[in-house]
Coordinates of C-alpha atoms in Angstrom, one line a residue:
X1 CA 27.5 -23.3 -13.2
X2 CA 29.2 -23.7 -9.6
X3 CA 31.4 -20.1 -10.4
X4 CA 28.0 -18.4 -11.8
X5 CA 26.0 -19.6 -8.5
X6 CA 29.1 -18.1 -6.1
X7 CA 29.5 -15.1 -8.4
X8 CA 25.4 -14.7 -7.6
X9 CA 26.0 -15.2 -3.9
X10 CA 28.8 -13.3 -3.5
X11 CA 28.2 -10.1 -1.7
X12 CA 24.8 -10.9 -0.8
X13 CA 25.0 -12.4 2.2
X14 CA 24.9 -9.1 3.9
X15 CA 21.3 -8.4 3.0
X16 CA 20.0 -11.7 4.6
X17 CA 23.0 -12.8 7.4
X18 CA 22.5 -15.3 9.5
X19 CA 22.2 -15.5 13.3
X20 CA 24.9 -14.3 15.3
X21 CA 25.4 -16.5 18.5
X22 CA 27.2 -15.3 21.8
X23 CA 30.3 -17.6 22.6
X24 CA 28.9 -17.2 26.4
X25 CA 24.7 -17.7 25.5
X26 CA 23.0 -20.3 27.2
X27 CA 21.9 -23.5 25.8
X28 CA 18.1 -23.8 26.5
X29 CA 16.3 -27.2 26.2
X30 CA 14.8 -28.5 22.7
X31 CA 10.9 -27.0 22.0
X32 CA 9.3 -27.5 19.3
X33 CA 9.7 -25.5 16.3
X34 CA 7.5 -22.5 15.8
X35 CA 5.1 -22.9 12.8
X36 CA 6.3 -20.2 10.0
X37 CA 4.0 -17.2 10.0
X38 CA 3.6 -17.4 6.6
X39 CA 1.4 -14.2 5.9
X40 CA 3.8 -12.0 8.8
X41 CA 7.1 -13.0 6.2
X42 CA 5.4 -11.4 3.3
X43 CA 5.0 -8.3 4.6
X44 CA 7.9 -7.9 6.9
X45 CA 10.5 -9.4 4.7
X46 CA 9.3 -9.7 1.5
X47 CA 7.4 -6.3 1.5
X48 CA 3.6 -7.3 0.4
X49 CA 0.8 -5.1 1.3
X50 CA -1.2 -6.5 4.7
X51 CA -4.0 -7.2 1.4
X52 CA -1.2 -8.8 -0.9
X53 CA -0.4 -10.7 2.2
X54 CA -3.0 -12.5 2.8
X55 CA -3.8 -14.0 -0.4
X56 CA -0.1 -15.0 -1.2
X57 CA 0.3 -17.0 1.7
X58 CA -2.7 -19.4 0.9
X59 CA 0.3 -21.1 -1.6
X60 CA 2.8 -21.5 1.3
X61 CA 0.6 -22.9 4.0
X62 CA 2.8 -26.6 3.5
X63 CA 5.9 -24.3 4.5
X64 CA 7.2 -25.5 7.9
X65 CA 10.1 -22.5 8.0
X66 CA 11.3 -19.4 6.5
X67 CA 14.6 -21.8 5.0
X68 CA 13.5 -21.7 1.2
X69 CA 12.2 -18.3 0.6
X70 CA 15.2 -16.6 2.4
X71 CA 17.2 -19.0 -0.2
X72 CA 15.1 -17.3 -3.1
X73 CA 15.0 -14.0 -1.4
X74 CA 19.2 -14.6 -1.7
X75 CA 19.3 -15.3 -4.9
X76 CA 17.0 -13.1 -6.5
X77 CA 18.5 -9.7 -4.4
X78 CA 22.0 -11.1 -5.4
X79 CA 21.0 -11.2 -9.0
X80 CA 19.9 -7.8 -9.2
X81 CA 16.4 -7.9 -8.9
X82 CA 15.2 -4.4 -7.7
X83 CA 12.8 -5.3 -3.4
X84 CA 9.7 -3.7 -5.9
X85 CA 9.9 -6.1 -8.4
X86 CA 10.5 -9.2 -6.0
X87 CA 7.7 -7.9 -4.1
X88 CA 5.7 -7.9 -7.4
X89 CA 6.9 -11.1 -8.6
X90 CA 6.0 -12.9 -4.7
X91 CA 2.2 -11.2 -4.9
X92 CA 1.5 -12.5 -8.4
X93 CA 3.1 -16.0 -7.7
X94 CA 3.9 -16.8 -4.3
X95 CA 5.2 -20.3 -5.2
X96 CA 8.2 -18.6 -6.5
X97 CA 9.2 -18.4 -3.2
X98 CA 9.5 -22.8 -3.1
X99 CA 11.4 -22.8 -6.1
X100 CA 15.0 -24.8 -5.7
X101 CA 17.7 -21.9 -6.0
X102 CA 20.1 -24.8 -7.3
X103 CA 17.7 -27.0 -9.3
X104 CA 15.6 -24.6 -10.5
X105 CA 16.4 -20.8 -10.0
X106 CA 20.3 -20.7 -11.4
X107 CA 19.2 -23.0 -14.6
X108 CA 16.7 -20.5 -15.8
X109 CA 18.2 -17.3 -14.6
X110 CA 21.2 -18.5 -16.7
X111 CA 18.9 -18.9 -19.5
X112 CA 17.4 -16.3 -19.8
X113 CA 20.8 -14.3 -19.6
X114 CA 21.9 -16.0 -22.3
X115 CA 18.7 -14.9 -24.7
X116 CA 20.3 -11.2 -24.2
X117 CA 18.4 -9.8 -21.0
X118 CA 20.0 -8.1 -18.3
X119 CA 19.7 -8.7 -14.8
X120 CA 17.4 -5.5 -14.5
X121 CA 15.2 -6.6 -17.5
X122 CA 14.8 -9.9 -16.3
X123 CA 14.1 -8.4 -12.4
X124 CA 11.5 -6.2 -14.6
X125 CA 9.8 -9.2 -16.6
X126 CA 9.7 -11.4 -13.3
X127 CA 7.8 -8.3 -11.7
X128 CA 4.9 -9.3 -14.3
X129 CA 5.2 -13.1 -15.0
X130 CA 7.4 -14.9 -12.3
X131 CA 6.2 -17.9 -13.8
X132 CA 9.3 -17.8 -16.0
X133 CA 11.3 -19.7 -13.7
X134 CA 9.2 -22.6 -13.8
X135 CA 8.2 -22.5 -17.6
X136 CA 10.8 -23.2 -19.8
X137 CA 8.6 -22.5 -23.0
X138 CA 7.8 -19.0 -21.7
X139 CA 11.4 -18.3 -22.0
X140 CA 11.5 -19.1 -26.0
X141 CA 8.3 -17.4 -26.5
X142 CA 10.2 -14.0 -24.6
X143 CA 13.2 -14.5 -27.6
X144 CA 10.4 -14.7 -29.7
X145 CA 8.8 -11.5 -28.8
X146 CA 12.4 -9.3 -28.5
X147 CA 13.3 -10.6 -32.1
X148 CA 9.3 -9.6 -33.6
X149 CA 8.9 -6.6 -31.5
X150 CA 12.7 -5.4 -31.8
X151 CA 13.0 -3.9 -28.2
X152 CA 12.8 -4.6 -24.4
X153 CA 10.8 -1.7 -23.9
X154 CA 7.4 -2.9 -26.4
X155 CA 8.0 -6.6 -24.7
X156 CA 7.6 -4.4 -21.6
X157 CA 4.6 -2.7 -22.8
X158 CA 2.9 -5.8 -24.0
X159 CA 3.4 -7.3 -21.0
X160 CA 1.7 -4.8 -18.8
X161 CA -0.9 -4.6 -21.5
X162 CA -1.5 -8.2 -21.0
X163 CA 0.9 -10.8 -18.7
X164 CA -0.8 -13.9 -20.0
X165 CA 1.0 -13.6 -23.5
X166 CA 3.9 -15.3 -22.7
X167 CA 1.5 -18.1 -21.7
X168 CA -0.1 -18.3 -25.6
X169 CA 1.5 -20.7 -27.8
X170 CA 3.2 -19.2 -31.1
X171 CA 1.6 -20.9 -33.2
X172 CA -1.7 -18.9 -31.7
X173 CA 0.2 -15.9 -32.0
X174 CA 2.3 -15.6 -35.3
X175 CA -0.7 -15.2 -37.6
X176 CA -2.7 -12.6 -35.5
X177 CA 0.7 -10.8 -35.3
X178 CA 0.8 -11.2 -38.8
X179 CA -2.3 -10.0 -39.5
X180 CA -1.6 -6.8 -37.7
X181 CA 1.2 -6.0 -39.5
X182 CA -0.7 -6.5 -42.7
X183 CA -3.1 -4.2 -41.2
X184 CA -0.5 -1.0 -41.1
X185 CA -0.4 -1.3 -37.7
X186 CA 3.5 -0.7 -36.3
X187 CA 5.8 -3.0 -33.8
X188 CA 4.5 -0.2 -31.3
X189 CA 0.9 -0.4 -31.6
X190 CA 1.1 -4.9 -31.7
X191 CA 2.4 -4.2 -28.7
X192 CA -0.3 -2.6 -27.0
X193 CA -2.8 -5.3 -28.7
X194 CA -1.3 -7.9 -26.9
X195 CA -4.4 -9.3 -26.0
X196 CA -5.7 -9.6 -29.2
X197 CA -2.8 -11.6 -30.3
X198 CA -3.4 -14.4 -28.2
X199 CA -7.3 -14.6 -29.7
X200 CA -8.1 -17.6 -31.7
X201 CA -6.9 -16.6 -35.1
X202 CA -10.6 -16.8 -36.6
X203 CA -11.2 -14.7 -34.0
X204 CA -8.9 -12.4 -34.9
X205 CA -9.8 -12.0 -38.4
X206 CA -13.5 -11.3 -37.2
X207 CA -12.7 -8.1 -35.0
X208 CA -10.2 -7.1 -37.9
X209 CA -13.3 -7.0 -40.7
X210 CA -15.8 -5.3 -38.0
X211 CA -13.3 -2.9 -37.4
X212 CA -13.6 -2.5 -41.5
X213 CA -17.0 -2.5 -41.7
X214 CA -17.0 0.5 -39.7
X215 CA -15.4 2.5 -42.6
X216 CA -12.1 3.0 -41.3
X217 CA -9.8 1.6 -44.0
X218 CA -6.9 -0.3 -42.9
X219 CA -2.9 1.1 -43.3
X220 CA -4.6 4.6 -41.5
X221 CA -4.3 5.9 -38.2
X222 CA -7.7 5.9 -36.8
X223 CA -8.0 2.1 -37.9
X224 CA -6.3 1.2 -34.9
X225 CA -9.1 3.4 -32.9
X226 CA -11.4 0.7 -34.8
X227 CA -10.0 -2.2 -33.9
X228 CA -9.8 -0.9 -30.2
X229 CA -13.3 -0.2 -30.1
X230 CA -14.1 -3.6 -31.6
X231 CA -12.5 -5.2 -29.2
X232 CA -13.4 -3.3 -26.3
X233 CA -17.1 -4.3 -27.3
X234 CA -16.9 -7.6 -28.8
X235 CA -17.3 -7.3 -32.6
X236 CA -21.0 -9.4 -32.1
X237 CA -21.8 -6.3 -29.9
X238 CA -20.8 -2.9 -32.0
X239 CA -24.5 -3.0 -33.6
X240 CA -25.9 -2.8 -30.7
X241 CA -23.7 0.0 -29.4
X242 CA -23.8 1.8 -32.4
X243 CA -28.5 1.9 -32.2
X244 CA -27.3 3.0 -28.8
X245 CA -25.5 5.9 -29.9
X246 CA -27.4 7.1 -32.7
X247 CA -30.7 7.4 -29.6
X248 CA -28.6 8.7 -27.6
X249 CA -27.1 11.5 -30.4
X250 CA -30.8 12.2 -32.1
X251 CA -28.9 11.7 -35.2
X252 CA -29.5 9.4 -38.5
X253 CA -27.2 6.4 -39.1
X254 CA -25.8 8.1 -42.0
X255 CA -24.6 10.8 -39.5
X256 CA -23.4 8.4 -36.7
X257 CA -21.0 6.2 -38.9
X258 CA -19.5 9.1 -40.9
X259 CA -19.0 10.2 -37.0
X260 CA -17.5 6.7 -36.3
X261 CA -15.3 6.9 -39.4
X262 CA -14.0 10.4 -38.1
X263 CA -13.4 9.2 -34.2
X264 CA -14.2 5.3 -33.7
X265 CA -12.9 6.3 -29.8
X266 CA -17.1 7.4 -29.5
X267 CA -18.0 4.1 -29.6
X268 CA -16.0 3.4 -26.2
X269 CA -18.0 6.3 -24.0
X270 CA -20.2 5.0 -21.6
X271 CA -23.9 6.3 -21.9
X272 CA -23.8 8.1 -19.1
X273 CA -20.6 10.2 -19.9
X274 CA -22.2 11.2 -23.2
X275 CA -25.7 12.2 -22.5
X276 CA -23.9 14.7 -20.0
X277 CA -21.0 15.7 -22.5
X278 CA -23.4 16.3 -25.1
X279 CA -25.8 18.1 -22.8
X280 CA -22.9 20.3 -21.9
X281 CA -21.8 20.9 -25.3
X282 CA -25.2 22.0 -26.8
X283 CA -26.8 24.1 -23.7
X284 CA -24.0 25.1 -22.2
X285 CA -21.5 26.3 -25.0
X286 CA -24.4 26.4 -27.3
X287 CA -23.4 24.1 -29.9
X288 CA -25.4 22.7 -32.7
X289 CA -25.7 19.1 -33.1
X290 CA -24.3 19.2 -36.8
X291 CA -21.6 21.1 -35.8
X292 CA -20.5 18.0 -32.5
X293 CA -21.4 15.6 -35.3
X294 CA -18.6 17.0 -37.7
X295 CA -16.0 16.7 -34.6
X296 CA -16.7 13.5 -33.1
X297 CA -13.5 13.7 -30.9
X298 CA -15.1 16.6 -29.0
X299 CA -17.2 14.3 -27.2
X300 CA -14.2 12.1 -26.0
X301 CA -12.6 14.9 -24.0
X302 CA -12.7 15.2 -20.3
X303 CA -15.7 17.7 -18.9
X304 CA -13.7 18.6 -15.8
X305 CA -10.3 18.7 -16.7
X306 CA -10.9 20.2 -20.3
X307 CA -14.1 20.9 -21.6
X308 CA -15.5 23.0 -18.8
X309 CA -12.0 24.6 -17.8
X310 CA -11.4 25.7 -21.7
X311 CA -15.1 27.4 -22.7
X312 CA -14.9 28.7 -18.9
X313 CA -11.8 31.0 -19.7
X314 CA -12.6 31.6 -23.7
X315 CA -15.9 33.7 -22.4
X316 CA -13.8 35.7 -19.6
X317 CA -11.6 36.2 -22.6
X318 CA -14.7 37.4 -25.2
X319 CA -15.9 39.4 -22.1
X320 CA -13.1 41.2 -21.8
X321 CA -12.8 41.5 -25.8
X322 CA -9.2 39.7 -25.7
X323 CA -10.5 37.0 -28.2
X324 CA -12.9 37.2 -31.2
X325 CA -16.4 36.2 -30.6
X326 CA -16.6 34.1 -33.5
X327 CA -13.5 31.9 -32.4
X328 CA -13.8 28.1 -33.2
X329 CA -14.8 26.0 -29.5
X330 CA -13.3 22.6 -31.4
X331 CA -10.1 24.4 -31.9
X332 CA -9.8 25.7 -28.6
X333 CA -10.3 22.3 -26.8
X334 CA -8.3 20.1 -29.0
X335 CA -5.0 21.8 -28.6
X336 CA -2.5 20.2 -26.4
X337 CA -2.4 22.4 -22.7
X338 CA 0.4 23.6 -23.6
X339 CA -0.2 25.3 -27.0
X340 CA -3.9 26.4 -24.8
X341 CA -1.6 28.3 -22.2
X342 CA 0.1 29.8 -25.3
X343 CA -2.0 31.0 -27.1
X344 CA -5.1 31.7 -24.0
X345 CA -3.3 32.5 -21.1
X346 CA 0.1 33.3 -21.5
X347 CA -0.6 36.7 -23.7
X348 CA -3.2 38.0 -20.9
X349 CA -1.4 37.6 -17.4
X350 CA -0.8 41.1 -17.3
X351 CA -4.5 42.2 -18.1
X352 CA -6.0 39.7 -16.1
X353 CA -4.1 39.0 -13.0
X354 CA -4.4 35.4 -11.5
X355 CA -5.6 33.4 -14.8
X356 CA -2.7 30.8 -14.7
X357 CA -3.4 29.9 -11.3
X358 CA -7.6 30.1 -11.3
X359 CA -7.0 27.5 -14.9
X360 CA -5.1 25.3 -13.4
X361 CA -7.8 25.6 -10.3
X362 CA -10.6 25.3 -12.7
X363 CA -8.7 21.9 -14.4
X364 CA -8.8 20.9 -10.8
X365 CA -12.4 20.5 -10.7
X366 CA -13.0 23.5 -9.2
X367 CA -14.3 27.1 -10.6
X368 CA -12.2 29.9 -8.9
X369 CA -14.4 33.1 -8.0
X370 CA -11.9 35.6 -8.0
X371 CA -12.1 36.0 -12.0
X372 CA -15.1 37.3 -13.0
X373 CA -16.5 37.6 -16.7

């Protein structure tokens, strides 16, 4: 333990030295010691936002001097923790900074090595739950989690998703996961439902059959649309949305759920975005409502940066008789922007000078006026 903690120290003394007194300076008389600016260290030292700043240092008011955070700050730099994630890890849990570098600091950094991390992995996960050096349990929960999930990287990901997962107990966790698995769903997508893995297992089971009782079948890939929908919702709430979106459609419920079965996403589009979407859709491009219906996802795209752009440049193109007049809308817009610029743009730089730059202006937000129809 003592040549870990000097291998730790070694070479790091540099980033925080201490004072260097003249041989010749001048003794001055005793005052008392200045009170540590608690909320100026964050931001000078630790590198907090002025914001950041002033919420942190609520949790280090009982500090009386700068002594045990520029211990941490040591150890944590000489472990090879990257400034952003110590900064991270200080904003989310300031009291990281009164942690004992010997008592408490070296035990679990040790650890936590041991369990397979590497410095920079660990420097990542302290970035989203610094906690980890004071809760021991969050540390078998993390070997948990890299042996389930198989890689840093979806640990990673779940934790961004939701940091309060290494906070659930396993026994919580291990039969949602379960259950998710069992649903088709891969290590990948569990990992972006880390939230609903820490849901009271009942619970659980209940957004898992609404997600059913939408139509979508489990062990397919919109299922896990469902289940997002669900539980962006609430699964005592869908019925509601769904009366919601059949007004706001003009459609019959038959219509709306073999919609909902097509593109379960719908259900997660506010009002507001699709009274205007399907507005746009049916005056503007001058679709019928059978035809949106039988292409849900065509409401979930962006107005400004695809919707608008896209039928834009497909009428300069039918003006000018480079594309047929008949041509699908749905398959124009649901092509990647690359395959668009391939097959749209690309072919008709020459007869139309300018129309890569005025699509990428349009996608902007902004209609050019130097191509005209």
């Amino acid at each position: 333990m003592l040549r870990l903690r000097n291998h730790l120290f070694s070479g790091v003394r540099a980033a925080f030295p201490p004072p260097h007194h003249h041989p010749f300076s001048i003794t001055t008389p005793a005052t008392s010691p200045a009170r540590f600016a608690a909320e100026e260290y964050l931001v000078a030292t630790c590198g907090l936002t002025p914001a950041q700043a002033a919420k942190a240092s609520k949790g280090l008011a009982h500090l009386k001097s700068p002594a045990n955070p520029d211990a941490v700050l040591s150890f944590l730099t000489g472990a090879g923790f990257a400034k952003e994630d110590i900064a991270a890890g200080v904003a989310r849990f300031p009291m990281l900074l009164c942690c004992k570098v010997d008592k408490t600091l070296t035990p679990r950094f040790a650890q936590i090595l041991s369990i397979g991390l590497s410095p920079a992995q660990i420097s990542r996960i302290t970035s989203i739950v610094p906690q980890i050096f004071v809760a021991p349990s969050m540390i078998h929960r993390i070997q948990f989690y890299l042996s389930s999930l198989g890689t840093f990287d979806l640990l990673h990901v779940a934790l961004k998703r939701y940091p309060y997962l290494l906070g659930q107990k396993l026994e919580v966790v291990k039969p949602n996961m379960a259950l998710l698995l069992q649903c088709g769903l891969t290590a990948s997508d569990v990992a972006v439902f880390a939230k609903l893995l820490t849901r009271k297992p009942k619970l659980a089971k209940e957004i898992v059959a609404c997600a059913e009782k939408l139509g979508v079948p489990r062990n397919t890939g919109m299922f896990k649309r469902a289940l997002r929908a669900v539980q962006c919702f609430g699964h005592d709430s869908i019925g509601a949305k769904m009366d919601l979106l059949k007004a706001t459609l003009g459609c019959s419920e038959a219509e709306l759920a073999l919609a909902v079965r097509r593109a379960p996403q719908i259900l997660t589009i506010s009002e507001g975005n699709l009274s205007r979407t399907l507005k746009f859709l049916k005056v503007d491009v001058g679709l019928k409502l059978q035809y949106i219906l039988l292409r849900p996802p065509i409401l979930g795209y962006s107005m400004q940066r695809r919707l608008v752009p896209r039928h834009y440049f497909i009428n300069i193109l039918k003006a000018k008789g480079l594309v047929k007049e008949n041509i699908s809308f749905y398959n124009a817009v649901c092509i990647s922007e690359k395959k668009f610029f391939q097959k749209f743009i690309d072919p008709h730089r020459e007869t139309i000078p300018g129309l890569a730059n005025a699509y990428a202006t349009a996608c902007a937000g902004k209609i050019p006026h130097g191509i005209k129809m």
